[in-house]
PDB file of C-alpha atoms and ligand atoms in Angstrom:
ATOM      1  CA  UNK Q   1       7.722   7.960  10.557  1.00 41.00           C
ATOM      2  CA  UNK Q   2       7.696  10.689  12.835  1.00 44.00           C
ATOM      3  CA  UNK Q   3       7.245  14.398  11.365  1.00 44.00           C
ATOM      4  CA  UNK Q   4      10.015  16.725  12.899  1.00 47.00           C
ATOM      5  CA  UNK Q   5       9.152  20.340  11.644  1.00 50.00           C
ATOM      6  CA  UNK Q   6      12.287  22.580  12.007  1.00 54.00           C
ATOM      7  CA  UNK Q   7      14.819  25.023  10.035  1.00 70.00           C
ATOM      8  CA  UNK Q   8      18.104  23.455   8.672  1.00 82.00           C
ATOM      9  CA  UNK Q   9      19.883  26.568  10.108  1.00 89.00           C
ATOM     10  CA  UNK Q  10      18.513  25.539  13.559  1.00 92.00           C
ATOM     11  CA  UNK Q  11      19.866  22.079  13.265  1.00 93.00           C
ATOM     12  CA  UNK Q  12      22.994  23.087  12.148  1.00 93.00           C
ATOM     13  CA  UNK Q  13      22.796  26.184  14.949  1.00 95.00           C
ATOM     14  CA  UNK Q  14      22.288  23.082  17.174  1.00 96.00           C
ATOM     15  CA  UNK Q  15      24.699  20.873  16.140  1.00 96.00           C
ATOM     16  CA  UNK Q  16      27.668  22.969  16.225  1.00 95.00           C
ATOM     17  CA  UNK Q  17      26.859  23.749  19.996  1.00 96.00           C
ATOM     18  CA  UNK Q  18      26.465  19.799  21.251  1.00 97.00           C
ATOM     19  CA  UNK Q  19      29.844  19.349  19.221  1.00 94.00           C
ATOM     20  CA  UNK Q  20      31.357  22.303  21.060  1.00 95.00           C
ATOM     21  CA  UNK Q  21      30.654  20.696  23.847  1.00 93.00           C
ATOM     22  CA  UNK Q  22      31.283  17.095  23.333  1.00 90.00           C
ATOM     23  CA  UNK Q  23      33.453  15.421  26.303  1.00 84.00           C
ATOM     24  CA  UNK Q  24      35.016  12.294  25.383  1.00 79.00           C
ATOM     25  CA  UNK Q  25      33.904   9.678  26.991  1.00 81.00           C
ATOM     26  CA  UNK Q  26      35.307   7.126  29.104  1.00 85.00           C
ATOM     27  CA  UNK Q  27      35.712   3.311  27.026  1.00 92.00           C
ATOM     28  CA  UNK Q  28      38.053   1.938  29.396  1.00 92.00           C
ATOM     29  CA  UNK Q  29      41.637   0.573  28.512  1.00 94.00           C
ATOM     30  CA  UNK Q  30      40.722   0.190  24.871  1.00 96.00           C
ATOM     31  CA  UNK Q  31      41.194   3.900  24.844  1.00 94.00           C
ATOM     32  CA  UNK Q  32      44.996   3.441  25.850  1.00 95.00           C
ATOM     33  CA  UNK Q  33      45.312   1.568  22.134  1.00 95.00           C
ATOM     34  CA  UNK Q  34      44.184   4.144  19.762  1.00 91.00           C
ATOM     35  CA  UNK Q  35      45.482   3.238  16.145  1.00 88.00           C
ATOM     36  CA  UNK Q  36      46.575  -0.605  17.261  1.00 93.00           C
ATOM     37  CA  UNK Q  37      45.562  -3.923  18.013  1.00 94.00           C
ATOM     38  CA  UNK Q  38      44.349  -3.768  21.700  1.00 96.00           C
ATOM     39  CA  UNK Q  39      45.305  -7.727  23.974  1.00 97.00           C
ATOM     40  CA  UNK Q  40      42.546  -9.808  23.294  1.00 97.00           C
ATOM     41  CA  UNK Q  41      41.229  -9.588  26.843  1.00 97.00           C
ATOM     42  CA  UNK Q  42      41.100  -5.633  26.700  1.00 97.00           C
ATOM     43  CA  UNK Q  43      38.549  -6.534  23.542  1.00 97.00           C
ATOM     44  CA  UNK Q  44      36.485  -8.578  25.673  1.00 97.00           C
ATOM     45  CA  UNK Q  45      35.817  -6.761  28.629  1.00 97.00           C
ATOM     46  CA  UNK Q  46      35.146  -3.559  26.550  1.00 97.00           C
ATOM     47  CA  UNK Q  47      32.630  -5.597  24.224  1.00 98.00           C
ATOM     48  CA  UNK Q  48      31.318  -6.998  27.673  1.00 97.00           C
ATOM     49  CA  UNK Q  49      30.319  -3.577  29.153  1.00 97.00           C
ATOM     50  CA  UNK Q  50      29.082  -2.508  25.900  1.00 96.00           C
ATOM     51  CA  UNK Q  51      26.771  -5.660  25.546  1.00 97.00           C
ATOM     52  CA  UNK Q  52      24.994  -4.613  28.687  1.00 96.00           C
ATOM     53  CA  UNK Q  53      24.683  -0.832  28.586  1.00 92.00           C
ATOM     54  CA  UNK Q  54      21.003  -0.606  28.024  1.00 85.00           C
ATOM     55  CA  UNK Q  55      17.981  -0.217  29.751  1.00 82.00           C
ATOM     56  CA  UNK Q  56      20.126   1.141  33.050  1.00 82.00           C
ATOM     57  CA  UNK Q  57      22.381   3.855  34.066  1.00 82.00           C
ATOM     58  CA  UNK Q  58      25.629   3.573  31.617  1.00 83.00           C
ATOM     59  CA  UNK Q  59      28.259   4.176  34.674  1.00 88.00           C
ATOM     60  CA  UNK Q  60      26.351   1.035  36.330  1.00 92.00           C
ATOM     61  CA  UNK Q  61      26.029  -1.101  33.280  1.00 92.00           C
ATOM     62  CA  UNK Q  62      30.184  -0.887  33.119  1.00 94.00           C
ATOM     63  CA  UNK Q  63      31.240  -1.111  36.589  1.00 95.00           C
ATOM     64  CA  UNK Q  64      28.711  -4.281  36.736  1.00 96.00           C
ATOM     65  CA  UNK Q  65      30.710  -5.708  33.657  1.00 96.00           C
ATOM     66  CA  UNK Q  66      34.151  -4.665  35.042  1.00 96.00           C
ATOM     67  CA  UNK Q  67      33.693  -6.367  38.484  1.00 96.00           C
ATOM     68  CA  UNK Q  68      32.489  -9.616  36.554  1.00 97.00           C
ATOM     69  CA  UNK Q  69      35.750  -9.053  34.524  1.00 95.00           C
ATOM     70  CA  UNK Q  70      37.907  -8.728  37.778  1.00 95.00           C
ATOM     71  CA  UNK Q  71      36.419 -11.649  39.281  1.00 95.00           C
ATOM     72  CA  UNK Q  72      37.480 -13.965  35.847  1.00 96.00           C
ATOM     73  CA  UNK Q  73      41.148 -15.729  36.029  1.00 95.00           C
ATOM     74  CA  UNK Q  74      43.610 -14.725  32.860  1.00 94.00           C
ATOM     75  CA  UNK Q  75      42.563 -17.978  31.030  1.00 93.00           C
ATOM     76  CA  UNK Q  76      38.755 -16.971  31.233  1.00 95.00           C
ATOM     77  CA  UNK Q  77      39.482 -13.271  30.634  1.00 96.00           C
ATOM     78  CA  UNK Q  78      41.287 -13.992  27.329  1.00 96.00           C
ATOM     79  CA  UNK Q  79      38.104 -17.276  26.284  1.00 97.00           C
ATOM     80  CA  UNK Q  80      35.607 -15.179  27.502  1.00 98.00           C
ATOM     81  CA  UNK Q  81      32.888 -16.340  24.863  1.00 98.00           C
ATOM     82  CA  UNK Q  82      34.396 -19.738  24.866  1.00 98.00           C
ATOM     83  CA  UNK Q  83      33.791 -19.352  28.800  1.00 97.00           C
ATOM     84  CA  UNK Q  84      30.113 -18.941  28.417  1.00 98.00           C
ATOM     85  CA  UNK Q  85      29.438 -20.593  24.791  1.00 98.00           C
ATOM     86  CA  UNK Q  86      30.781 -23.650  27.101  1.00 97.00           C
ATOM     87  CA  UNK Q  87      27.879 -23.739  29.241  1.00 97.00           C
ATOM     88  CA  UNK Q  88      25.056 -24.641  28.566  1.00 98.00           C
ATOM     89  CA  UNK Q  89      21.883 -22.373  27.929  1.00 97.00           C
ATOM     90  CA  UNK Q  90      19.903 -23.880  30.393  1.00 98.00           C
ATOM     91  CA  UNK Q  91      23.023 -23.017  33.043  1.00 98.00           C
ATOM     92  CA  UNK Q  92      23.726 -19.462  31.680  1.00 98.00           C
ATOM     93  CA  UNK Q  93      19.719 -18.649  32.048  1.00 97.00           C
ATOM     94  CA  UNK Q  94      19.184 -20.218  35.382  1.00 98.00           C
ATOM     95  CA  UNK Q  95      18.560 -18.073  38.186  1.00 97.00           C
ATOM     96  CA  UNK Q  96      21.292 -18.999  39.558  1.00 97.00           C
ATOM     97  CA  UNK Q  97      24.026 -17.908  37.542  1.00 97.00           C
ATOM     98  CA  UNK Q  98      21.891 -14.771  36.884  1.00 97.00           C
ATOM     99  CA  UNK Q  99      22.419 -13.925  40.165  1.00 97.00           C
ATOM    100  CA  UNK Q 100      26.004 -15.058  40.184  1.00 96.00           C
ATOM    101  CA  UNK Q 101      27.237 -12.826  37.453  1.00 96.00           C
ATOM    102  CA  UNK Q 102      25.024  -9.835  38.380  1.00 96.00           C
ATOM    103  CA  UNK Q 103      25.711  -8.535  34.480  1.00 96.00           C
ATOM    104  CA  UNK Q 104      22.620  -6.829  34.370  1.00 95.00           C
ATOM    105  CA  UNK Q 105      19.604  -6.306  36.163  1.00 93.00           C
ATOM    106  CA  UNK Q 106      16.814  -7.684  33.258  1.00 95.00           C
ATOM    107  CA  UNK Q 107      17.262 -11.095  32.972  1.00 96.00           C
ATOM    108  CA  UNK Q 108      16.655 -11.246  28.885  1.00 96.00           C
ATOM    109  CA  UNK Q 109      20.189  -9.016  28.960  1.00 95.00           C
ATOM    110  CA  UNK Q 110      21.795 -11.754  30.965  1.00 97.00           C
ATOM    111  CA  UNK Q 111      20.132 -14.331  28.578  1.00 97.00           C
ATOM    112  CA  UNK Q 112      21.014 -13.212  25.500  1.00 97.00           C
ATOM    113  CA  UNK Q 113      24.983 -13.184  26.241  1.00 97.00           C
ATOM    114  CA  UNK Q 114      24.772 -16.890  25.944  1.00 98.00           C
ATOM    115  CA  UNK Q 115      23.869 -16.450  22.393  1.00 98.00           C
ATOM    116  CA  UNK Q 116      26.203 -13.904  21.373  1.00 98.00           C
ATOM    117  CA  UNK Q 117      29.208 -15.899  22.639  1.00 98.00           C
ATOM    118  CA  UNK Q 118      27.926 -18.705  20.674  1.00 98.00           C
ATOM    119  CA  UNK Q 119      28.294 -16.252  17.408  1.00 98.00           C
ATOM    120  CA  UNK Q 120      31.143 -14.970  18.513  1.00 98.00           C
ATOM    121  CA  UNK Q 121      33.176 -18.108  18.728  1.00 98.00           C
ATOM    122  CA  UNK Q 122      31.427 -19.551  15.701  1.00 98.00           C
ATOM    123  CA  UNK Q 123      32.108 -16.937  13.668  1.00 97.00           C
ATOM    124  CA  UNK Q 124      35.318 -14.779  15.145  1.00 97.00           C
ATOM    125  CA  UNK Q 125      37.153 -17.742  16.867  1.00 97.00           C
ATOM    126  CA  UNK Q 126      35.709 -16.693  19.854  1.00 97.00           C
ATOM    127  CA  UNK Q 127      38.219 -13.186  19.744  1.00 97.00           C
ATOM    128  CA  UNK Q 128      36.172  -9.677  19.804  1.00 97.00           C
ATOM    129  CA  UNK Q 129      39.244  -7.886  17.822  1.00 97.00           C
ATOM    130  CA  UNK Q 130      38.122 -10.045  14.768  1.00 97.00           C
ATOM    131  CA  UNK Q 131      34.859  -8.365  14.411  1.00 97.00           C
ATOM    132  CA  UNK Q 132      36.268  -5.004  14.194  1.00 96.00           C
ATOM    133  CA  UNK Q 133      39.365  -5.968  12.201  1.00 92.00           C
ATOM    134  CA  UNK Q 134      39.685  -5.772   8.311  1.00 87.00           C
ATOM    135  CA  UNK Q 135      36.723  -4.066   7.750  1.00 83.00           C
ATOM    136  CA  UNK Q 136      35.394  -0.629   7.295  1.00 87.00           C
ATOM    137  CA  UNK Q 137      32.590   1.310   9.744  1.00 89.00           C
ATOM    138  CA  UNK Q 138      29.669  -0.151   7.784  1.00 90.00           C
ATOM    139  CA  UNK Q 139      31.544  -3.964   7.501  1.00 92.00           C
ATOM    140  CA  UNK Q 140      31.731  -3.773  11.510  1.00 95.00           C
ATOM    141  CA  UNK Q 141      27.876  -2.474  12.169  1.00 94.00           C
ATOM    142  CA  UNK Q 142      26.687  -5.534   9.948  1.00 95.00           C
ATOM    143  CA  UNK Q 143      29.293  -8.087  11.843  1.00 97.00           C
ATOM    144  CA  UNK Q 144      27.862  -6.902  15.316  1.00 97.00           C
ATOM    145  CA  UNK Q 145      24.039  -6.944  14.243  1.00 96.00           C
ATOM    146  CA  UNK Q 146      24.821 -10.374  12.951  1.00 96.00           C
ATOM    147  CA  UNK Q 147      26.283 -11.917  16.102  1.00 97.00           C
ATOM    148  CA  UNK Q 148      22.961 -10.146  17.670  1.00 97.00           C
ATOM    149  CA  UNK Q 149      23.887  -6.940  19.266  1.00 96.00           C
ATOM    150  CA  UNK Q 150      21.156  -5.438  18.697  1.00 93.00           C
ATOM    151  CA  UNK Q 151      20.446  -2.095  16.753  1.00 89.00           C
ATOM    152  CA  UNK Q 152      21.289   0.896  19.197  1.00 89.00           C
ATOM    153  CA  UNK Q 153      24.019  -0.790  20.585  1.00 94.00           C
ATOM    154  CA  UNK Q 154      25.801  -1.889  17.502  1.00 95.00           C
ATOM    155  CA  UNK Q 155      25.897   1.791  16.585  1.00 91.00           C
ATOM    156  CA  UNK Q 156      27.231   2.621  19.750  1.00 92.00           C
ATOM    157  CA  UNK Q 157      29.924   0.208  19.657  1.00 95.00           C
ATOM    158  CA  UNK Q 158      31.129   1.424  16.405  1.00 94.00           C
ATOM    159  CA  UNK Q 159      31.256   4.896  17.489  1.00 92.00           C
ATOM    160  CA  UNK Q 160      33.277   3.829  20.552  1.00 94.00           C
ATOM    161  CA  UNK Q 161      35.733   2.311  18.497  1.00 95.00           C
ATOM    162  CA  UNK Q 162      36.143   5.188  16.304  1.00 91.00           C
ATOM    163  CA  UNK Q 163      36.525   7.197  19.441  1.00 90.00           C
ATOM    164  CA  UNK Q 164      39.071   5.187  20.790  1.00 93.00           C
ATOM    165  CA  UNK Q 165      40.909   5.051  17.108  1.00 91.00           C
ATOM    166  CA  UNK Q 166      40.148   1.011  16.431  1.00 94.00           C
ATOM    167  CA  UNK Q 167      38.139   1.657  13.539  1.00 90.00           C
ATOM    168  CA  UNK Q 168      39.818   4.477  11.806  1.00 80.00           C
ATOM    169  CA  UNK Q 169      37.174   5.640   9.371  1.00 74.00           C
ATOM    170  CA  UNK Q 170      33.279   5.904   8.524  1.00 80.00           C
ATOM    171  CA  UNK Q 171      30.482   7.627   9.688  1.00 85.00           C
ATOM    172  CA  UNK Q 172      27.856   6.484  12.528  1.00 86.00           C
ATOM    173  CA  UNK Q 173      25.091   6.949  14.429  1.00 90.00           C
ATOM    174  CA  UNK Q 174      23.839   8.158  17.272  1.00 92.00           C
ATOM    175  CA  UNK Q 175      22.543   5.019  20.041  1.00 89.00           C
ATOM    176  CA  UNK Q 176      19.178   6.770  20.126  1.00 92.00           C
ATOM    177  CA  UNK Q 177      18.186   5.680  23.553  1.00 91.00           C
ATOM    178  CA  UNK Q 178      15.628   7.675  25.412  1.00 92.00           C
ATOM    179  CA  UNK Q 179      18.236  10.798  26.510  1.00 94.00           C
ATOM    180  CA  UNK Q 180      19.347  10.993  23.158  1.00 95.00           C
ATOM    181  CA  UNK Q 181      15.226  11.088  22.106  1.00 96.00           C
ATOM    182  CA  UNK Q 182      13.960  13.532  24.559  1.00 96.00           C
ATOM    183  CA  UNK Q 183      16.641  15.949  24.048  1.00 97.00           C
ATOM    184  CA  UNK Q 184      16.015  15.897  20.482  1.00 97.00           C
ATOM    185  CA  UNK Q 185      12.049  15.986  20.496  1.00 96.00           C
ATOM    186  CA  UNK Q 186      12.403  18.541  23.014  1.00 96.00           C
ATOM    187  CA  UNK Q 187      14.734  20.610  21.245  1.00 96.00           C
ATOM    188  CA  UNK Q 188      12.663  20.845  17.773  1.00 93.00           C
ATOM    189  CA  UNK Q 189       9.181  19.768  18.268  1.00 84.00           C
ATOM    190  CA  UNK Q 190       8.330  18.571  21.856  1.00 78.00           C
ATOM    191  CA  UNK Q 191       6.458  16.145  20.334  1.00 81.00           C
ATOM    192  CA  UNK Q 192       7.907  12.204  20.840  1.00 84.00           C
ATOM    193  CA  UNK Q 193       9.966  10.948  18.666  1.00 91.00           C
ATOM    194  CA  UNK Q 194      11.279   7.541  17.709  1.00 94.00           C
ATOM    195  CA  UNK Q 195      14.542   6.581  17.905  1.00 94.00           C
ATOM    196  CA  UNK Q 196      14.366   5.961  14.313  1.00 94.00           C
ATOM    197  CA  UNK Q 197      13.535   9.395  13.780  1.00 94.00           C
ATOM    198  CA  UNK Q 198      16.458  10.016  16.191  1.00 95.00           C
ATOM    199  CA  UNK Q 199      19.002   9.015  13.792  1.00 94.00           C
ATOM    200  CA  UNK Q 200      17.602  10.317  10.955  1.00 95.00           C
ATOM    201  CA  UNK Q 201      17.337  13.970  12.436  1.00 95.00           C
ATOM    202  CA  UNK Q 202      20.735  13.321  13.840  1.00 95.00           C
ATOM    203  CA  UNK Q 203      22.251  12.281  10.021  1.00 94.00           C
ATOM    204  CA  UNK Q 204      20.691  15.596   8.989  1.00 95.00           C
ATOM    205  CA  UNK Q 205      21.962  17.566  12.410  1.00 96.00           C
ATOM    206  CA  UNK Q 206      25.374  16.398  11.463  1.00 94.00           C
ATOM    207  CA  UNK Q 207      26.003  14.872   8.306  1.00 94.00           C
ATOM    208  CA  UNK Q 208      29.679  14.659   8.530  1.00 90.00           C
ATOM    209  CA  UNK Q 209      29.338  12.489  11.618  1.00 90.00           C
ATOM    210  CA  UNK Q 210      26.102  12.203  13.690  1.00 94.00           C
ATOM    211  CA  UNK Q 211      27.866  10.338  16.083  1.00 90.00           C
ATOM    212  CA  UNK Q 212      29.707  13.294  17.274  1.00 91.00           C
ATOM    213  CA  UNK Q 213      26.311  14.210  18.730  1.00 96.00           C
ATOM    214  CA  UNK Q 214      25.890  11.227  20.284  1.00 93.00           C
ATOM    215  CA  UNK Q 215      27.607  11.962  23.488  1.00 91.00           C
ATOM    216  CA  UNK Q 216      26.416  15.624  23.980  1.00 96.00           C
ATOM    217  CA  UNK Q 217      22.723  14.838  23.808  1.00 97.00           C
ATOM    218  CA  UNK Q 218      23.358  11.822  26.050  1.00 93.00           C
ATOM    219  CA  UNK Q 219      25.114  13.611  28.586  1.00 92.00           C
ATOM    220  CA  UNK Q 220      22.270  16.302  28.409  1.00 96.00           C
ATOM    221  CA  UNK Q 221      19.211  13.729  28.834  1.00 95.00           C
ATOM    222  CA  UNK Q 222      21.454  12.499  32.071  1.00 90.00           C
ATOM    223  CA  UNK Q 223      22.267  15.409  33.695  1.00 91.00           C
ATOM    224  CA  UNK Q 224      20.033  19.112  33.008  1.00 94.00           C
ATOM    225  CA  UNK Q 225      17.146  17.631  30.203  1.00 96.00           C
ATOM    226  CA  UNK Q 226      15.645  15.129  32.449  1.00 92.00           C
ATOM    227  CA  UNK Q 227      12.602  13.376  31.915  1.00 90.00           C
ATOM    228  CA  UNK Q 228      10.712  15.040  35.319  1.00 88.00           C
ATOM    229  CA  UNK Q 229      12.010  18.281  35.276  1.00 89.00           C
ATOM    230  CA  UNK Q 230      14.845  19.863  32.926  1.00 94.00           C
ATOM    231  CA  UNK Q 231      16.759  22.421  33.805  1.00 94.00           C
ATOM    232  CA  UNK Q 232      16.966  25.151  31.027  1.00 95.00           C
ATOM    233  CA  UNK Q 233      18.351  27.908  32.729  1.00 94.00           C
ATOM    234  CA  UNK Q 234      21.977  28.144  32.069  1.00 94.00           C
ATOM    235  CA  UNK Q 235      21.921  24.845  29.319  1.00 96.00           C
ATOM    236  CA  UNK Q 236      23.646  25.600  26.317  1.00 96.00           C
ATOM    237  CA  UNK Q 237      20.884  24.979  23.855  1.00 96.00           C
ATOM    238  CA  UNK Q 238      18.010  27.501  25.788  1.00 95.00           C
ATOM    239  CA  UNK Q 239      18.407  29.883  23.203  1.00 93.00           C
ATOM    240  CA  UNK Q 240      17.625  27.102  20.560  1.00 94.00           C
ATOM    241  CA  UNK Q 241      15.103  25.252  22.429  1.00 95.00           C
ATOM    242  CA  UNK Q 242      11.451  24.765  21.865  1.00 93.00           C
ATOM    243  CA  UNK Q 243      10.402  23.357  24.630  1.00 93.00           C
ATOM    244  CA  UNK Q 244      12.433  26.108  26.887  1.00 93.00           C
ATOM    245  CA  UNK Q 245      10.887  28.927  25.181  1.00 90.00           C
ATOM    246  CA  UNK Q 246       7.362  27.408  25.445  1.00 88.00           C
ATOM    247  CA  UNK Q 247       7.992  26.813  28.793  1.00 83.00           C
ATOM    248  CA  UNK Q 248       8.760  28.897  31.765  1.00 63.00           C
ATOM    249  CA  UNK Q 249      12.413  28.671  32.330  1.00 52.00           C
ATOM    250  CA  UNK Q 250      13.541  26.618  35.451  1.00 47.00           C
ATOM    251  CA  UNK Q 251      16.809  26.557  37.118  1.00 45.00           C
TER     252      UNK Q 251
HETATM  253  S1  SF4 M 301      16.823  23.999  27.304  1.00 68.98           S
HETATM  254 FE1  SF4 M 301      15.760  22.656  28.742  1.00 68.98          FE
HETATM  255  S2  SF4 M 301      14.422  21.338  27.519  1.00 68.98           S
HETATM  256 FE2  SF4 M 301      15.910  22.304  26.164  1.00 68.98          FE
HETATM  257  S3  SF4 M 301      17.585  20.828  25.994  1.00 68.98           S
HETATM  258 FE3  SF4 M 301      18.148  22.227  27.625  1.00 68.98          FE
HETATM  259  S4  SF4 M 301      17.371  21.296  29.513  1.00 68.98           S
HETATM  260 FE4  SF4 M 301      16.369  20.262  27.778  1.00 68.98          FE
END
């Protein structure tokens, strides 16, 4: 476990300015359904773009998942997991239909869709909504680890669809990818952190919902707090940062 040495009073000092400025963010047509059931192939294409939003640039990761979306007809937009449950692994991994799709740019992110449809249909009748329906924040974390989202993106997902009112109460987490970690480590220690240390700082940051700093520190690590060459003069957190004040300031 990583050490993190810092005041509470800093965190919280912290906090409050990422929530200040915390932008919603864009989750596509979902967003137009806040408080009620979204059409099934709404649920799909969202849960398609957030199945592939790692290890690349978010924007890309969605418009690659939206252009396979438009390309689908309404029968495979609505059977979307029974669309590629139906194939067969060996199809869905060949190089091929990697190419084809052009979901994502790794080919174990392409891969493992095949499974997760498989789970999906097995287990939701092959409809998204179900795994977010009836259940509370923690109820919809464990149904999307199960089907084998994965750990960061499972807690993004359910922060999404709090943002977008589909889950209506809870808690979550911060996706602590690597924006969300060097931020942070820069911030307090400048030392690396992990992104399980990531989400524990951030429960502390923000206890009545880290994943209200999720976004912020995100958008920060994309934009000024680069991995090369951050930009502290003018960011909002200079005054609270320890890597700007052991540093000299750049613009
Ligand atoms: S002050 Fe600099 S190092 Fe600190 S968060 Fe902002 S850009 Fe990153």
């Amino acid at each position: 476990m990583d050490s993190i040495v810092c005041h509470d009073d800093k965190m919280h000092q912290v906090a409050k300015l990422l929530v200040e400025n915390r932008s919603n963010e864009d989750w596509g047509e979902i967003a137009n359904y806040r408080g009620a059931e979204c059409p099934r192939e709404i649920a799909n294409e969202f849960l398609l773009c957030c199945l592939i939003d790692y290890r690349s640039k978010a924007k890309d990761a969605w418009n690659r998942g939206r252009h396979y979306f438009e390309r689908l007809d309404a029968e495979h937009k609505s059977e979307l997991w029974k669309k590629i449950a139906d194939t067969s692994r060996e199809d869905w991994t060949s190089k091929e239909n990697f190419d084809r799709c052009k979901l994502h740019w790794m080919r174990p992110a392409h891969n493992r869709l095949w499974q997760i449809a498989i789970n999906i249909c097995a287990f939701f009748e092959g409809d998204a909504r179900k795994i977010w329906q009836d259940g509370s924040l923690f109820d919809v974390l464990c149904r999307l680890y199960y089907i084998g989202a994965g750990d960061q993106i499972s807690r993004m997902i359910v922060g999404a669809l709090k943002d977008c009112g589909q889950i209506s109460s809870g808690r979550s987490d911060v996706k602590a990818d690597v924006h969300v970690c060097r931020v942070l480590s820069r911030v307090f220690d400048g030392k690396e952190i992990s992104p399980a240390a990531a989400v524990s700082m951030a429960r502390k940051m923000y206890p009545a919902d880290p994943w209200y700093l999720d976004s912020p520190l995100w958008e920060l690590g994309q934009t000024r707090c680069n991995s090369e060459s951050p930009k502290c003069v003018g960011c909002y957190l200079q005054s609270q940062c320890k890597y700007a004040q052991e540093h000299s300031l750049r613009g």
